[in-house]
Coordinates of C-alpha atoms in Angstrom, one line a residue:
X119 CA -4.1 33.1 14.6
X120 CA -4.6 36.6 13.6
X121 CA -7.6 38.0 12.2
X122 CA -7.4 41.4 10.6
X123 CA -10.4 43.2 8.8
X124 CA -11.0 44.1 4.9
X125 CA -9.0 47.5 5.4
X126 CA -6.2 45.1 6.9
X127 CA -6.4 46.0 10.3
X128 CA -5.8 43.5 13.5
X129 CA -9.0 42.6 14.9
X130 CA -7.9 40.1 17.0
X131 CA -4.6 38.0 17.7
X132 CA -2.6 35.2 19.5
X133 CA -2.6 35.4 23.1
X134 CA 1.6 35.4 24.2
X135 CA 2.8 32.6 25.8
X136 CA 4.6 33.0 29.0
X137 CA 9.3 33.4 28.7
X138 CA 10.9 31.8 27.0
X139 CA 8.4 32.4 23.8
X140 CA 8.8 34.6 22.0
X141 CA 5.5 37.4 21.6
X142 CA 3.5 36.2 18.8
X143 CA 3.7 38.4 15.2
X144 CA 2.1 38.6 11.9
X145 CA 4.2 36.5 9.4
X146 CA 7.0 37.9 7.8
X147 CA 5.1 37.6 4.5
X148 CA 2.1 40.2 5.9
X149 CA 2.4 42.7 3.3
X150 CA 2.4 40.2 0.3
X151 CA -0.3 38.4 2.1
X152 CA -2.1 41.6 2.5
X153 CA -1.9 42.9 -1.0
X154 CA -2.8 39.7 -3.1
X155 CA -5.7 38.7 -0.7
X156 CA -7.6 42.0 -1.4
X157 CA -7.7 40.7 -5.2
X158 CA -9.2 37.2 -3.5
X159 CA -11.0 37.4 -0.8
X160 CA -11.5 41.3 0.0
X161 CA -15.6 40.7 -0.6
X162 CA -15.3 38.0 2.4
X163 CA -14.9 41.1 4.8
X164 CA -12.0 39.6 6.9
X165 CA -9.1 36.8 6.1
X166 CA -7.4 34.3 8.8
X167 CA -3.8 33.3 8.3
X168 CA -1.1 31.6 11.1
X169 CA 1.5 33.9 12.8
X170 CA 5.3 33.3 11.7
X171 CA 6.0 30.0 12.4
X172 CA 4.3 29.6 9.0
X173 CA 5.8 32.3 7.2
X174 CA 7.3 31.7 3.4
X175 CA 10.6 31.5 2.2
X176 CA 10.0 33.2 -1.1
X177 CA 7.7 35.1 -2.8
X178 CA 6.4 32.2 -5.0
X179 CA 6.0 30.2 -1.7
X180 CA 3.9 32.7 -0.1
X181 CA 1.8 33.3 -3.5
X182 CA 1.1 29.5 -3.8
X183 CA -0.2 29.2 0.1
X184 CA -2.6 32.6 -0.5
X185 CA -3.9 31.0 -3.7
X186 CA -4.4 27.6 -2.0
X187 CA -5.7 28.6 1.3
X188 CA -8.2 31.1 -0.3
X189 CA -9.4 28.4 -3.0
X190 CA -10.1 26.3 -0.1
X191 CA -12.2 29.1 1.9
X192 CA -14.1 29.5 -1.2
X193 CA -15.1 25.9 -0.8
X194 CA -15.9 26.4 2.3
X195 CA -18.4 29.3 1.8
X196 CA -20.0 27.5 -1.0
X197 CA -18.5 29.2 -3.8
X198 CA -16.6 28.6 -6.6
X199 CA -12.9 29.7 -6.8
X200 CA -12.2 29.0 -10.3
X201 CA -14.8 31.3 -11.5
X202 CA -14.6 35.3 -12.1
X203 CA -17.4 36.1 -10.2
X204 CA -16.9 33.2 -7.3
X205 CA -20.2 32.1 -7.8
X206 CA -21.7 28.8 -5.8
X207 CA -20.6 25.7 -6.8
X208 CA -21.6 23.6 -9.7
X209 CA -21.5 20.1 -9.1
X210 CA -20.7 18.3 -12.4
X211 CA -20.2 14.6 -11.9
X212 CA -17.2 13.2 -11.6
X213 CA -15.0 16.2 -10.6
X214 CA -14.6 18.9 -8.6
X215 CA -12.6 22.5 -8.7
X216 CA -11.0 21.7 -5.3
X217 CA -9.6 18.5 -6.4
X218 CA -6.8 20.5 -7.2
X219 CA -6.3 22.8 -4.7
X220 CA -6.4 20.0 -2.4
X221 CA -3.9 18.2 -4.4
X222 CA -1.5 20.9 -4.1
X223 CA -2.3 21.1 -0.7
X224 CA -1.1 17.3 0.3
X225 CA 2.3 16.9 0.9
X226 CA 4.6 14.1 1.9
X227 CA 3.2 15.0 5.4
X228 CA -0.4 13.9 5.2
X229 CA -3.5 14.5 3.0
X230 CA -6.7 16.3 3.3
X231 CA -9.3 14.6 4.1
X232 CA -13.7 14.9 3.5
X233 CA -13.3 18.1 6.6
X234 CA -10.1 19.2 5.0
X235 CA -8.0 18.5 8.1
X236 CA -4.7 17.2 7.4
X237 CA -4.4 12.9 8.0
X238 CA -0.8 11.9 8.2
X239 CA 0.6 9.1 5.5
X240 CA 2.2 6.4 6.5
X241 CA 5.4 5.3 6.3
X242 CA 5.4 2.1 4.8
X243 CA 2.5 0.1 3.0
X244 CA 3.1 -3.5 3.1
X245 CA 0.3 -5.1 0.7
X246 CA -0.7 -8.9 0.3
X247 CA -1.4 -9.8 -2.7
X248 CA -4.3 -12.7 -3.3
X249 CA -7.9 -11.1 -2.7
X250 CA -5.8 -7.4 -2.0
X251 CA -3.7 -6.6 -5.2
X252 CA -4.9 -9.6 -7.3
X253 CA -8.2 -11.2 -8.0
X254 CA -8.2 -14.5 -6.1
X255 CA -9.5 -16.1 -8.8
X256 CA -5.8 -15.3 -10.7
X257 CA -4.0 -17.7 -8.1
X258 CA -7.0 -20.2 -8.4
X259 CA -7.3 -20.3 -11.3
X260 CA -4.1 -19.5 -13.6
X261 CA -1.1 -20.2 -10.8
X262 CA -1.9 -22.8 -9.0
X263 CA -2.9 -25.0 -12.0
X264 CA -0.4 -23.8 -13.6
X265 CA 2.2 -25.2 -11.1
X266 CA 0.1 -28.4 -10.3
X267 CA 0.5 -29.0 -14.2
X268 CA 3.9 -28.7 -14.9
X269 CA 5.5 -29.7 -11.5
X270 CA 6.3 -33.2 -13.5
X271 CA 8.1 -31.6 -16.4
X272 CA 9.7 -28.6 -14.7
X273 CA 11.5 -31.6 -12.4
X274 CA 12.1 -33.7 -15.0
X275 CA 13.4 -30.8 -17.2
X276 CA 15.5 -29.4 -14.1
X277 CA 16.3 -32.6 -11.8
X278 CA 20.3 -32.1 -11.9
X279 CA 20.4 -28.3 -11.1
X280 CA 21.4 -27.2 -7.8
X281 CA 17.8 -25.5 -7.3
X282 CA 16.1 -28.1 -7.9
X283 CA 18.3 -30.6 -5.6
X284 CA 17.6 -27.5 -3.1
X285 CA 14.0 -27.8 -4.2
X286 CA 13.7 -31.7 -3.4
X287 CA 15.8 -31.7 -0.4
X288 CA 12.8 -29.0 1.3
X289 CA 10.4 -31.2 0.4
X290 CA 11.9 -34.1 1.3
X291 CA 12.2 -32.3 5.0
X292 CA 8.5 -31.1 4.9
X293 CA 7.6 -34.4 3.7
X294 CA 9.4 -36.3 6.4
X295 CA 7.4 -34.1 9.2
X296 CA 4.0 -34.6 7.2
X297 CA 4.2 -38.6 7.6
X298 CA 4.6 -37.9 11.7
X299 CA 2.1 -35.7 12.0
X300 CA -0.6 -37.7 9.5
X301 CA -0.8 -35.1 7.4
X302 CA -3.7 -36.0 4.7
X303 CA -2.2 -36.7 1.2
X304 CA 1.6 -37.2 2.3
X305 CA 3.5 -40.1 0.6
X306 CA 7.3 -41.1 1.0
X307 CA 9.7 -39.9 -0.9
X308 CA 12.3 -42.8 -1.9
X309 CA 16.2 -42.3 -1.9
X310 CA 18.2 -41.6 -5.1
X311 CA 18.9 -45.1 -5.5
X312 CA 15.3 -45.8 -6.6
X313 CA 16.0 -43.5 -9.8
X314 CA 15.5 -40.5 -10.8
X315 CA 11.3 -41.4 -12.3
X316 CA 10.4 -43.0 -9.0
X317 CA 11.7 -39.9 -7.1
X318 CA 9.5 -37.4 -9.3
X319 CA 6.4 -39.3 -8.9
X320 CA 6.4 -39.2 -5.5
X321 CA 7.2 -35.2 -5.4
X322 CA 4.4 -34.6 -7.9
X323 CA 2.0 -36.4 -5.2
X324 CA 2.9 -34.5 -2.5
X325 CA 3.2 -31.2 -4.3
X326 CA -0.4 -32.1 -5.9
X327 CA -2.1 -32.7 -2.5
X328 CA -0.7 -29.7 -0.6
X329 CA -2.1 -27.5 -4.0
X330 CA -5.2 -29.1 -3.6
X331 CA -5.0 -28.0 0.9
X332 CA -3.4 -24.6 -0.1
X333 CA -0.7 -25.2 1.9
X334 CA 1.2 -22.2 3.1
X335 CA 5.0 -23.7 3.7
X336 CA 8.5 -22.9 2.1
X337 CA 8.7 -25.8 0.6
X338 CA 5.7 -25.5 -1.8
X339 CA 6.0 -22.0 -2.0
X340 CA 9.7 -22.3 -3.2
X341 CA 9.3 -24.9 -6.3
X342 CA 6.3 -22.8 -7.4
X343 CA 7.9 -19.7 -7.6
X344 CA 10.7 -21.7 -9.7
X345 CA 7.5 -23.1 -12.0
X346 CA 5.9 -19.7 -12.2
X347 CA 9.6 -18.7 -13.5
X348 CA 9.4 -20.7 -16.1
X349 CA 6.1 -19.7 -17.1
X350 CA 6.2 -15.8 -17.4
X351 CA 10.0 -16.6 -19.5
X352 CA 8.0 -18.1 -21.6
X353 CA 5.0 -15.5 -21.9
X354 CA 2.7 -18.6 -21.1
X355 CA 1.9 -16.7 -18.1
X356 CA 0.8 -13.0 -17.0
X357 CA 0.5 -11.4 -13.5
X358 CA -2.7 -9.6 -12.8
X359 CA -3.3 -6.6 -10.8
X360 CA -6.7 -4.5 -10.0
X361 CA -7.3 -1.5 -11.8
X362 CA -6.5 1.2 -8.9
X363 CA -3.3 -0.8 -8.2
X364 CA -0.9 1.0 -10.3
X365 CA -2.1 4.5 -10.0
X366 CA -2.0 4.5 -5.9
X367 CA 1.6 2.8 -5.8
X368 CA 2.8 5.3 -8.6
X369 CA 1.3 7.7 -6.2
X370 CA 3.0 6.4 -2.8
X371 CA 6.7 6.5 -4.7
X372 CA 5.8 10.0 -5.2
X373 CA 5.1 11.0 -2.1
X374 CA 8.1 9.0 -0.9
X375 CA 5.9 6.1 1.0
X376 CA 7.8 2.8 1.2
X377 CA 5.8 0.2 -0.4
X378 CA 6.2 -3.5 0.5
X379 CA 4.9 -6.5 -0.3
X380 CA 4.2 -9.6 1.7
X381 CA 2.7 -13.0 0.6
X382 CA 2.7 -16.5 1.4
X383 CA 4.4 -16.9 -2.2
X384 CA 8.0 -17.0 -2.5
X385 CA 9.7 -13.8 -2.8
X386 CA 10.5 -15.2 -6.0
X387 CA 7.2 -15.0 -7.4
X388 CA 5.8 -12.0 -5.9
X389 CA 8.7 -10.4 -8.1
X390 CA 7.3 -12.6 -10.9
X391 CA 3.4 -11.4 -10.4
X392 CA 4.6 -7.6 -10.5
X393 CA 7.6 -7.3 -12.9
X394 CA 4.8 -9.0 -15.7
X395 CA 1.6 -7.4 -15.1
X396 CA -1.2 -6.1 -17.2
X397 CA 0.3 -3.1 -16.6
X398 CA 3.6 -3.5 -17.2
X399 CA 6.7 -3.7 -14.9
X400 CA 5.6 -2.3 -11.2
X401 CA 8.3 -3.5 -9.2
X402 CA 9.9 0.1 -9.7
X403 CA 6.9 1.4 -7.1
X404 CA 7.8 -1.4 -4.7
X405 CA 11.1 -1.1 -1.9
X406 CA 10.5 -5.0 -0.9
X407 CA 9.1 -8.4 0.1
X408 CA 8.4 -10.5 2.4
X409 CA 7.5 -14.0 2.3
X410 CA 6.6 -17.1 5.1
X411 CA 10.6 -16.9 5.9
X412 CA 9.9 -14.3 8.3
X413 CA 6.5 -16.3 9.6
X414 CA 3.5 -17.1 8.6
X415 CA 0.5 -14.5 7.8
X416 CA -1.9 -15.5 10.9
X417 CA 1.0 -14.9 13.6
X418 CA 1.4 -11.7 15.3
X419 CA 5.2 -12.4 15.4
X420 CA 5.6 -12.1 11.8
X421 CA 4.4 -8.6 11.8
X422 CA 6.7 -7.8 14.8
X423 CA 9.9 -9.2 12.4
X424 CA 8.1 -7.1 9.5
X425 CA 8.3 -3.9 11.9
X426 CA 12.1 -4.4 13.2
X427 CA 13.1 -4.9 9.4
X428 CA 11.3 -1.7 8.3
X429 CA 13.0 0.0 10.8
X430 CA 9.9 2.3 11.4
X431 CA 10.0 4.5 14.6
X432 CA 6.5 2.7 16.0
X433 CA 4.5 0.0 14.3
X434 CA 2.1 2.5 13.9
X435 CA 3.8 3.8 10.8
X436 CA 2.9 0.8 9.2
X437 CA -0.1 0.8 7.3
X438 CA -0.9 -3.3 6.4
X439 CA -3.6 -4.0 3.8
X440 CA -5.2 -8.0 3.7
X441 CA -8.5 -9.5 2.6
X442 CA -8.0 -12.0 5.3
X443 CA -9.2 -11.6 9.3
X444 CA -7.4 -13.2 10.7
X445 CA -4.0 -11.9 9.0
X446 CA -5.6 -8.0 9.9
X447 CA -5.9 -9.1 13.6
X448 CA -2.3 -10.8 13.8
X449 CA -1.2 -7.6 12.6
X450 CA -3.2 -5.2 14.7
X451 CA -1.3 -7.0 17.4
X452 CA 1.7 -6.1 16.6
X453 CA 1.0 -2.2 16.6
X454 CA 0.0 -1.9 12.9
X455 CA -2.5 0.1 11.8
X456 CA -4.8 -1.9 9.3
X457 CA -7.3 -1.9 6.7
X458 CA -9.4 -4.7 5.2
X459 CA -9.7 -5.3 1.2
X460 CA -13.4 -5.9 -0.3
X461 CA -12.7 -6.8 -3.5
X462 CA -14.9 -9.1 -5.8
X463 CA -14.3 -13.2 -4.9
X464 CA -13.0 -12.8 -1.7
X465 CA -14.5 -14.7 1.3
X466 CA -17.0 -12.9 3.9
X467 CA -15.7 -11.3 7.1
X468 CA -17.5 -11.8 10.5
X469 CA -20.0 -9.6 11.6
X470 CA -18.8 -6.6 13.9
X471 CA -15.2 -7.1 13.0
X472 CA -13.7 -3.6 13.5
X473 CA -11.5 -2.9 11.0
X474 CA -12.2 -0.1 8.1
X475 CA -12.6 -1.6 4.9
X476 CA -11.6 -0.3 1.1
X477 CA -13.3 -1.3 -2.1
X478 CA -10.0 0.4 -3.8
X479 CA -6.7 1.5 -2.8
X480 CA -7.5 4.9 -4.2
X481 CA -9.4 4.9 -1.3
X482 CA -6.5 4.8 1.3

């Protein structure tokens, strides 16, 4: 860094650094820098700025990092850079002067943080949805019953399609595996000669009882997703999202931050849930999803198939956000970095679990 006094002269500079540097020198940009900061900062008595490696490419360039870099000096010295005089700071609730400056500031590169020292974004955001993006009491309460209550007719409406075949052949399998195992709530299935009524009440049973355990499978997942379709076609359903959702993924797309989803619901309707939200159609801020095909939430190995498919340099460019422990832990395992979501319903974390936590995602 150089440091030159109020009449511009070098009071102190970079120490060289030994062949094949080159010697340090005051940036290209000197005498612009020079001549605006005496309007700025001249009453400060001296002014820092980098040698140049950070030099501008144009005027306009070097005008915008002067303005910036002294607005945020001003902050520093408790004074007001939006004000003639450059008085101290008024705090008025609810904003601040250097909200802007250190807006302009940011970049694709990182943001400022509380000590105004650059943090670097991440990559990619991969978000679950129940308890992190949606009340939990949404999928409780609307989804769930609204799958459990229409699983009947949405078979009996569907039965000869090939989804549905797809659809019943799944749970047949899963089915099949339950009766082994004991699962609680399992019935057989009968064969197609039985007819076509027999067959249905015996799906609506076992798609009844593994709503009722939240089961996280394919097989579940899949039919609901087809339900749900049906639903939000029909406007008799409407995805929910908090308040800060759509204003931090409108403000990842910006800064060119892949956003992902992944959820224990089908791709299908994690689609569904953000293509008809209360705030419209948000799928636009969203680059994919990821669903219990590539493993289930609690397993570290998930998170390792969600990395390799990313195709991030280090997991560590992943930033994962989940309401659930355990899901946060699989995926610290894997190299992710991760935050936990507080948000109103969800369940309590244990004590002394280490992970930061957000009440919002304008947080992150």
């Amino acid at each position: 860094m150089y440091v030159l006094s109020g009449d511009w002269s070098i009071i102190s500079s970079p120490s060289p650094k030994p062949y094949p540097h080159k010697p340090p020198k005051c940036s290209n940009c000197a005498p612009l820098f020079m001549k605006t900061t005496a309007v700025l900062v001249r009453h400060h008595g001296i002014y820092v700025w980098g040698d140049s490696w950070i030099s501008a490419k144009t005027q306009a360039e070097c005008y915008h990092y002067l303005f910036d870099a002294a607005a945020i000096k001003h902050h520093h010295l408790g004074l007001d850079w939006s004000t003639p005089d450059h008085g101290p700071i008024q705090n008025v609730k609810g904003f601040s002067s250097i909200n802007s400056v250190i807006k302009r500031v940011a970049t694709k590169a990182g943001t400022v943080d509380s000590n105004f020292k650059l943090q670097p974004y991440p990559r990619c955001v991969v978000l679950d949805i129940e308890g992190t993006t949606t009340p939990i009491s949404f999928v409780t309460d609307v989804l769930f019953p609204y799958a459990r209550d229409n699983v009947g007719r949405h078979l009996s409406a569907t039965y000869d399609s090939a989804e549905t075949q797809d659809d019943i052949k799944l749970l047949r399998s899963q089915v099949e595996d339950d009766l082994k195992q004991g699962v609680l709530g399992a019935v057989p299935i009968p064969s197609e000669d039985a007819g076509k009524e027999k067959v249905i009440a015996s799906l609506v049973a076992n798609v009844e009882a593994m709503i009722k355990a939240d089961r996280k499978i394919t097989a579940l997942k899949q039919l609901q997703g087809h339900i749900w379709r049906t639903g939000f076609e029909n406007n008799e359903l409407e995805g929910v999202v908090f308040d800060d959702v759509p204003e931090a993924l409108e403000k990842w797309h910006a800064l060119g931050i892949k956003v992902y989803i992944y959820s224990s619901g089908s791709r299908l309707a994690q689609r569904l849930i953000f293509g008809n939200t209360n705030y419209g159609d948000l799928r636009k801020y969203l680059s994919g999803f990821f669903d219990t095909a590539v493993g289930y939430k609690r397993e570290t190995r998930s998170y390792v198939e969600i990395t390799e498919s990313l195709g991030v340099d280090k997991p560590s460019d992943i930033l994962f956000v989940t309401d659930v422990y355990q899901e946060a832990t699989a995926a610290k395992a894997a190299g992710l970095e991760v935050v936990i979501s507080i948000r109103s319903g969800n369940g309590p974390l244990p004590e002394n679990h280490g992970f930061k936590t957000i009440n919002s995602f304008l947080e992150i």
